[in-house]
Coordinates of C-alpha atoms in Angstrom, one line a residue:
M1006 CA -10.4 55.4 5.0
T1007 CA -9.8 51.6 5.5
P1008 CA -13.1 49.7 4.7
P1009 CA -14.3 47.7 7.7
S1010 CA -13.9 44.5 5.6
A1011 CA -10.3 45.2 4.5
A1012 CA -8.1 42.2 4.3
H1013 CA -4.4 41.8 5.1
L1014 CA -3.8 40.2 1.7
V1015 CA -5.8 40.1 -1.6
L1016 CA -4.8 37.8 -4.4
R1017 CA -6.3 38.7 -7.8
N1018 CA -6.1 37.8 -11.5
A1019 CA -5.8 34.1 -10.6
R1020 CA -7.4 30.8 -11.7
I1021 CA -8.5 29.5 -8.3
H1022 CA -9.6 25.9 -7.9
T1023 CA -11.7 25.9 -4.7
V1024 CA -12.9 22.2 -4.4
D1025 CA -16.3 23.8 -3.4
P1026 CA -19.1 22.6 -5.7
T1027 CA -21.1 25.7 -4.9
L1028 CA -18.2 27.9 -6.2
P1029 CA -15.9 25.7 -8.2
S1030 CA -13.6 28.5 -9.4
A1031 CA -12.8 32.1 -8.5
E1032 CA -10.5 34.9 -9.7
A1033 CA -9.6 36.5 -6.4
L1034 CA -9.4 35.8 -2.7
A1035 CA -8.9 37.7 0.5
V1036 CA -6.9 36.7 3.6
R1037 CA -7.3 38.2 7.1
D1038 CA -5.4 37.0 10.2
G1039 CA -3.9 34.1 8.2
R1040 CA -7.3 32.7 7.0
I1041 CA -9.1 32.9 3.7
T1042 CA -12.2 35.0 4.4
W1043 CA -13.5 35.5 0.9
L1044 CA -13.4 34.1 -2.7
G1045 CA -15.0 35.7 -5.7
C1046 CA -14.4 37.7 -8.9
D1047 CA -11.8 40.4 -9.5
A1048 CA -14.5 43.0 -9.8
D1049 CA -15.5 42.5 -6.2
A1050 CA -11.9 42.4 -4.8
A1051 CA -11.8 46.2 -4.2
A1052 CA -14.3 45.9 -1.3
W1053 CA -11.6 43.9 0.6
T1054 CA -8.7 46.2 -0.3
G1055 CA -7.6 49.0 2.0
P1056 CA -4.5 51.2 2.2
E1057 CA -2.6 48.5 4.3
T1058 CA -3.7 45.6 2.2
E1059 CA -1.0 43.7 0.3
V1060 CA -2.3 43.0 -3.2
I1061 CA -0.7 40.3 -5.4
D1062 CA -1.4 40.0 -9.1
A1063 CA -1.2 36.3 -9.9
G1064 CA -0.8 36.9 -13.6
G1065 CA -3.5 34.3 -14.4
Q1066 CA -1.7 31.5 -12.7
R1067 CA -3.4 28.5 -11.2
V1068 CA -4.0 28.5 -7.4
L1069 CA -4.8 25.3 -5.5
P1070 CA -5.8 24.5 -2.0
G1071 CA -3.0 23.2 0.3
F1072 CA -2.1 19.5 0.0
V1073 CA -2.4 17.0 2.8
D1074 CA 0.5 14.6 2.7
A1075 CA -0.8 11.5 4.5
H1076 CA 2.6 9.9 4.9
N1077 CA 5.7 12.0 5.0
H1078 CA 8.8 11.2 7.1
V1079 CA 9.8 14.9 7.7
R1080 CA 11.9 14.0 10.7
L1081 CA 13.6 11.1 8.9
G1082 CA 13.9 12.8 5.6
S1083 CA 16.8 13.2 3.3
D1084 CA 20.1 14.3 5.0
E1085 CA 22.2 16.6 2.9
E1086 CA 25.2 15.7 5.0
C1087 CA 25.1 12.2 3.6
V1088 CA 26.5 10.9 0.3
Q1089 CA 23.5 10.9 -2.0
L1090 CA 23.2 7.6 -3.9
A1091 CA 19.7 8.1 -5.3
G1092 CA 19.8 7.2 -9.0
A1093 CA 23.1 5.3 -8.8
R1094 CA 22.8 2.2 -10.9
S1095 CA 26.1 0.4 -10.3
L1096 CA 28.8 -0.1 -7.7
T1097 CA 31.1 2.0 -10.0
E1098 CA 28.8 4.9 -9.7
V1099 CA 28.5 4.4 -5.9
A1100 CA 32.3 4.5 -5.8
T1101 CA 32.4 7.7 -7.8
R1102 CA 30.0 9.5 -5.5
I1103 CA 31.7 8.3 -2.3
A1104 CA 35.1 9.3 -3.6
A1105 CA 33.8 12.8 -4.4
W1106 CA 32.3 13.1 -1.0
R1107 CA 35.5 12.0 0.7
E1108 CA 37.5 14.6 -1.2
Q1109 CA 35.2 17.3 0.1
H1110 CA 35.2 15.8 3.7
P1111 CA 38.8 14.6 4.2
G1112 CA 38.6 14.5 8.0
A1113 CA 35.2 12.7 8.3
G1114 CA 35.1 10.1 11.1
W1115 CA 32.2 8.3 9.3
I1116 CA 31.1 7.9 5.8
E1117 CA 27.3 8.1 5.8
A1118 CA 25.2 7.6 2.7
E1119 CA 21.5 7.2 1.8
G1120 CA 19.3 6.2 -1.1
F1121 CA 21.0 3.1 -2.4
D1122 CA 18.8 1.0 -4.7
Y1123 CA 18.8 -2.7 -4.2
S1124 CA 18.9 -3.2 -8.0
L1125 CA 22.4 -1.7 -8.3
L1126 CA 23.9 -5.0 -7.0
P1127 CA 24.9 -7.6 -9.7
G1128 CA 22.7 -10.7 -9.9
G1129 CA 20.0 -9.3 -7.7
R1130 CA 21.9 -10.2 -4.5
M1131 CA 22.0 -8.0 -1.4
P1132 CA 25.1 -5.8 -0.6
R1133 CA 28.0 -7.0 1.4
A1134 CA 30.7 -5.4 3.5
K1135 CA 33.4 -6.4 1.0
D1136 CA 31.6 -4.4 -1.7
L1137 CA 31.9 -1.3 0.5
D1138 CA 35.3 -1.9 1.9
R1139 CA 37.2 -1.2 -1.3
L1140 CA 35.3 2.1 -1.6
T1141 CA 35.7 3.3 1.9
G1142 CA 39.0 1.9 3.3
G1143 CA 39.3 1.9 7.1
T1144 CA 36.7 4.6 7.7
P1145 CA 33.5 3.2 9.1
A1146 CA 30.7 3.5 6.5
F1147 CA 26.9 3.4 7.2
V1148 CA 24.6 3.3 4.1
L1149 CA 20.8 3.4 4.2
S1150 CA 18.6 1.9 1.4
Y1151 CA 16.2 4.2 -0.4
D1152 CA 13.4 2.9 1.7
V1153 CA 15.4 3.2 5.0
H1154 CA 14.4 -0.4 5.8
T1155 CA 17.9 -1.9 5.5
M1156 CA 21.5 -0.8 6.3
W1157 CA 24.7 -1.6 4.5
L1158 CA 27.9 -1.5 6.6
N1159 CA 31.6 -1.9 5.8
S1160 CA 33.9 -4.0 7.9
A1161 CA 35.0 -1.0 10.0
A1162 CA 31.4 0.0 10.8
M1163 CA 30.6 -3.6 11.7
A1164 CA 33.4 -3.6 14.2
R1165 CA 32.3 -0.2 15.6
L1166 CA 28.7 -1.2 15.9
G1167 CA 29.3 -4.7 17.4
V1168 CA 28.1 -6.7 14.4
T1169 CA 29.9 -10.0 15.0
R1170 CA 29.4 -13.7 14.4
D1171 CA 27.7 -14.1 17.8
C1172 CA 25.8 -10.8 18.2
G1173 CA 22.4 -12.0 17.2
T1174 CA 19.6 -9.4 16.9
L1175 CA 20.8 -5.9 17.7
P1176 CA 18.7 -2.9 18.9
F1177 CA 19.0 -1.3 15.4
G1178 CA 18.5 -4.3 13.2
V1179 CA 19.0 -8.0 12.3
P1180 CA 22.4 -8.7 10.7
E1181 CA 22.3 -11.1 7.8
V1182 CA 24.8 -14.0 8.1
D1183 CA 26.4 -16.1 5.4
P1184 CA 24.6 -19.4 5.2
V1185 CA 27.9 -21.3 5.0
T1186 CA 30.3 -19.5 7.3
R1187 CA 27.7 -17.9 9.6
E1188 CA 29.7 -14.7 9.5
P1189 CA 27.8 -11.4 9.2
T1190 CA 27.8 -10.1 5.6
G1191 CA 27.5 -6.4 6.4
F1192 CA 23.8 -6.2 5.4
V1193 CA 21.3 -5.4 8.2
K1194 CA 17.6 -6.0 7.9
D1195 CA 14.6 -4.6 9.9
F1196 CA 16.3 -1.2 10.3
A1197 CA 13.0 0.7 10.0
V1198 CA 11.4 -1.5 12.7
R1199 CA 14.4 -1.4 15.1
G1200 CA 16.9 1.3 14.0
L1201 CA 14.2 4.0 13.8
S1202 CA 12.7 3.0 17.2
R1203 CA 13.3 4.8 20.4
E1204 CA 15.8 2.1 21.6
G1205 CA 17.4 1.8 18.2
H1206 CA 18.2 5.5 18.0
R1207 CA 19.5 5.5 21.5
A1208 CA 21.8 2.6 20.7
L1209 CA 23.1 4.3 17.6
R1210 CA 23.7 7.6 19.5
A1211 CA 25.6 5.7 22.2
L1212 CA 27.8 4.3 19.5
D1213 CA 28.5 7.9 18.2
V1214 CA 26.8 7.4 14.8
P1215 CA 26.5 11.1 13.6
W1216 CA 23.3 10.4 11.6
A1217 CA 21.4 9.5 14.7
S1218 CA 22.3 12.6 16.8
P1219 CA 19.4 14.9 17.8
E1220 CA 21.2 17.7 16.0
R1221 CA 21.2 15.9 12.7
Q1222 CA 17.6 14.9 13.2
Y1223 CA 16.6 18.5 13.8
R1224 CA 18.5 19.7 10.7
R1225 CA 16.7 17.0 8.6
L1226 CA 13.4 18.1 10.1
L1227 CA 13.8 21.8 9.3
R1228 CA 14.8 21.1 5.7
S1229 CA 11.8 18.8 5.3
L1230 CA 9.4 21.3 6.8
D1231 CA 10.8 24.0 4.5
D1232 CA 10.3 21.7 1.5
A1233 CA 6.7 21.0 2.6
A1234 CA 5.8 24.7 2.8
R1235 CA 7.6 25.4 -0.5
F1236 CA 5.5 22.7 -2.3
G1237 CA 2.2 23.7 -0.8
I1238 CA 1.9 20.9 1.7
T1239 CA -0.2 22.5 4.4
T1240 CA -0.7 19.3 6.5
V1241 CA 1.9 16.7 7.1
V1242 CA 1.2 13.3 8.7
E1243 CA 4.6 12.1 10.2
P1244 CA 4.0 8.4 10.5
Q1245 CA 6.6 7.1 12.9
N1246 CA 7.9 8.8 16.1
S1247 CA 8.8 8.0 19.6
L1248 CA 7.9 10.2 22.5
D1249 CA 11.5 11.4 22.6
D1250 CA 11.1 12.9 19.1
L1251 CA 8.1 15.1 19.9
E1252 CA 10.3 17.8 21.4
L1253 CA 11.9 18.3 18.0
F1254 CA 8.6 19.4 16.6
V1255 CA 8.0 21.6 19.6
Q1256 CA 11.3 23.3 19.1
A1257 CA 10.5 23.9 15.4
R1258 CA 7.2 25.4 16.3
K1259 CA 8.8 27.7 18.9
E1260 CA 11.3 28.9 16.2
G1261 CA 8.5 29.5 13.7
R1262 CA 9.7 26.8 11.4
L1263 CA 6.6 24.6 11.7
R1264 CA 4.6 26.3 8.9
S1265 CA 2.5 23.2 8.0
R1266 CA 0.1 21.5 10.3
L1267 CA 1.5 18.4 11.8
V1268 CA -0.1 15.0 12.8
A1269 CA 2.5 12.8 14.5
A1270 CA 2.0 9.1 14.8
L1271 CA 3.7 7.3 17.7
F1272 CA 5.6 4.1 17.0
H1273 CA 4.2 1.0 18.6
P1274 CA 7.0 -1.7 18.3
R1275 CA 6.4 -5.2 19.5
G1276 CA 6.8 -5.2 23.3
T1277 CA 5.0 -1.9 23.9
T1278 CA 3.4 -2.1 27.3
E1279 CA 0.2 -0.8 28.8
A1280 CA 2.2 1.8 30.6
D1281 CA 3.6 2.9 27.3
L1282 CA 0.1 3.2 25.9
D1283 CA -0.9 5.3 28.9
Q1284 CA 2.0 7.7 28.0
F1285 CA 0.9 7.7 24.4
A1286 CA -2.7 8.6 25.5
E1287 CA -1.3 11.4 27.6
A1288 CA 0.7 12.7 24.6
T1289 CA -2.5 12.8 22.5
R1290 CA -4.1 15.0 25.2
R1291 CA -1.0 17.2 25.5
F1292 CA -0.7 17.8 21.7
D1293 CA -4.1 18.5 20.3
D1294 CA -4.4 21.9 18.7
E1295 CA -4.7 23.3 15.2
W1296 CA -1.0 23.1 14.4
M1297 CA 0.2 20.0 16.1
R1298 CA -1.7 16.8 16.9
V1299 CA -0.4 13.5 18.2
G1300 CA -2.7 10.5 18.0
P1301 CA -2.3 7.6 15.6
L1302 CA -0.1 4.5 16.4
K1303 CA 2.3 3.1 13.8
L1304 CA 2.8 -0.7 13.7
Y1305 CA 4.5 -3.2 11.4
I1306 CA 3.1 -6.5 10.3
D1307 CA 5.9 -7.2 7.7
D1308 CA 8.8 -5.4 6.0
V1309 CA 9.6 -4.9 2.3
V1310 CA 9.8 -6.9 -0.9
E1311 CA 13.3 -6.4 -2.2
P1312 CA 15.2 -8.1 0.6
R1313 CA 12.4 -10.7 0.8
T1314 CA 11.2 -9.5 4.2
A1315 CA 7.6 -8.8 3.2
A1316 CA 5.1 -11.6 3.9
L1317 CA 3.7 -13.2 0.8
L1318 CA 1.0 -15.9 0.2
E1319 CA 3.3 -17.7 -2.3
P1320 CA 7.1 -18.2 -2.1
Y1321 CA 9.5 -15.6 -3.6
T1322 CA 10.7 -16.5 -7.1
G1323 CA 13.5 -19.1 -7.0
C1324 CA 13.2 -20.1 -3.3
R1325 CA 10.8 -21.6 -0.8
H1326 CA 10.8 -18.5 1.5
R1327 CA 7.5 -16.5 1.8
G1328 CA 8.7 -13.9 4.3
D1329 CA 7.5 -13.6 7.9
T1330 CA 5.0 -11.4 9.8
F1331 CA 6.2 -9.8 12.9
Y1332 CA 3.2 -11.1 14.8
P1333 CA 1.3 -14.4 14.4
P1334 CA -2.1 -13.5 12.9
E1335 CA -4.1 -14.3 16.0
E1336 CA -1.8 -12.3 18.2
F1337 CA -2.0 -9.3 15.9
A1338 CA -5.8 -9.5 15.7
D1339 CA -6.0 -9.5 19.5
L1340 CA -3.5 -6.5 19.7
L1341 CA -5.4 -4.4 17.2
T1342 CA -8.7 -5.2 18.9
R1343 CA -7.3 -4.0 22.2
L1344 CA -5.9 -0.8 20.6
D1345 CA -9.1 -0.1 18.8
A1346 CA -11.0 -0.6 22.1
R1347 CA -8.8 2.1 23.7
G1348 CA -9.7 4.5 20.8
F1349 CA -6.4 4.5 19.0
Q1350 CA -6.2 4.9 15.2
C1351 CA -3.7 2.4 13.8
F1352 CA -1.3 2.9 10.8
V1353 CA 0.0 -0.6 9.9
H1354 CA 2.9 -1.0 7.5
A1355 CA 2.1 -3.9 5.2
T1356 CA 3.6 -4.6 1.7
G1357 CA 3.2 -8.3 1.1
D1358 CA -0.2 -9.7 0.2
R1359 CA -0.1 -12.0 3.2
G1360 CA 0.8 -9.1 5.4
I1361 CA -2.0 -7.0 4.1
R1362 CA -4.5 -9.9 4.5
T1363 CA -3.4 -10.2 8.2
V1364 CA -4.1 -6.5 8.8
L1365 CA -7.5 -6.6 7.1
D1366 CA -8.5 -9.7 9.1
A1367 CA -7.4 -7.9 12.3
V1368 CA -9.4 -4.8 11.5
A1369 CA -12.5 -7.1 10.8
R1370 CA -11.9 -8.8 14.2
A1371 CA -11.7 -5.4 16.0
R1372 CA -14.9 -4.2 14.4
A1373 CA -16.7 -7.4 15.3
A1374 CA -15.5 -7.2 18.9
N1375 CA -15.8 -3.5 19.5
G1376 CA -18.6 -2.4 17.2
F1377 CA -18.3 0.1 14.3
R1378 CA -16.7 3.5 14.9
D1379 CA -15.0 6.0 12.6
A1380 CA -11.6 4.4 13.5
R1381 CA -9.9 5.1 10.1
H1382 CA -7.3 2.4 10.6
Q1383 CA -4.9 2.4 7.6
V1384 CA -2.8 -0.2 5.7
V1385 CA 0.4 1.8 5.0
H1386 CA 2.0 1.1 1.6

């Protein structure tokens, strides 16, 4: 007869680290209805075992609680359909990898790559279209840096995306221009702030960039979610999403592919309105259960160090430039104070020391104005 306490799963002969000071280690555990209901020694596991119980012998292996990954771009993660440039240390190696990909994809309308490291360029300079042209020919090429904060285009891609001498700032980034000729170089900054925004993705989709399509986003999401589950990440904080992106997570959940709990932060680019914040607040009410929660807001105060777009207290080596913040300090402090007053938790990307100081000053202003609460604002990176 099945004991009344029989579990669906019993794991035994394990070295279980519990993170519980009253029972720091155990040999066995029992799971019922997807939850751990008991921890103890092997000798007591029989009381939780019935005829239908699955019993797993761990063979003395270590068992750990699930990990919470507080910053994981599962929706924007690595794309296996791109040329993989991670680890490439020279333009020669980039050329080899692109050539191999082109041989496997002879009819591709775009060459898309990811993971280029700024250090692979000679002399510490940023990449240019002419570096890529000789590797890609007339096929438009779209290459993302390892941090996805900048984009490297060849001449064909520049023509396709409207990157011209007079284009100015585009929905998906800020093209760098040659200081002498004023012609665009093929290097585009602020991609994370603009290209990953709602409007940036819409612009790239309208220009038929395959990487930005919902189908490609969904395939990236599923692969990342599978990786999270495989590596024992039981809660993922996805730090930058628009309202449009939430349905991808809903679809994954319906299909049984969301096996880690998800906390999705909503992107608050400059220019976000009170009406937008009302929609954000509605989303936090709509998505608020054990498996999927929407709530924090993602903001940027500066960018990244390598292309000299992080805000520093002192100039970068060899020049007078210190980088810029996306908001003047007073404006940002007022903004964070308003968001804090509405009860939002804020994740603020900041990498330069001046950027970080601006965020900390803003948090102090919000606390002084609104009083202390368990706000858990974060300086991201």
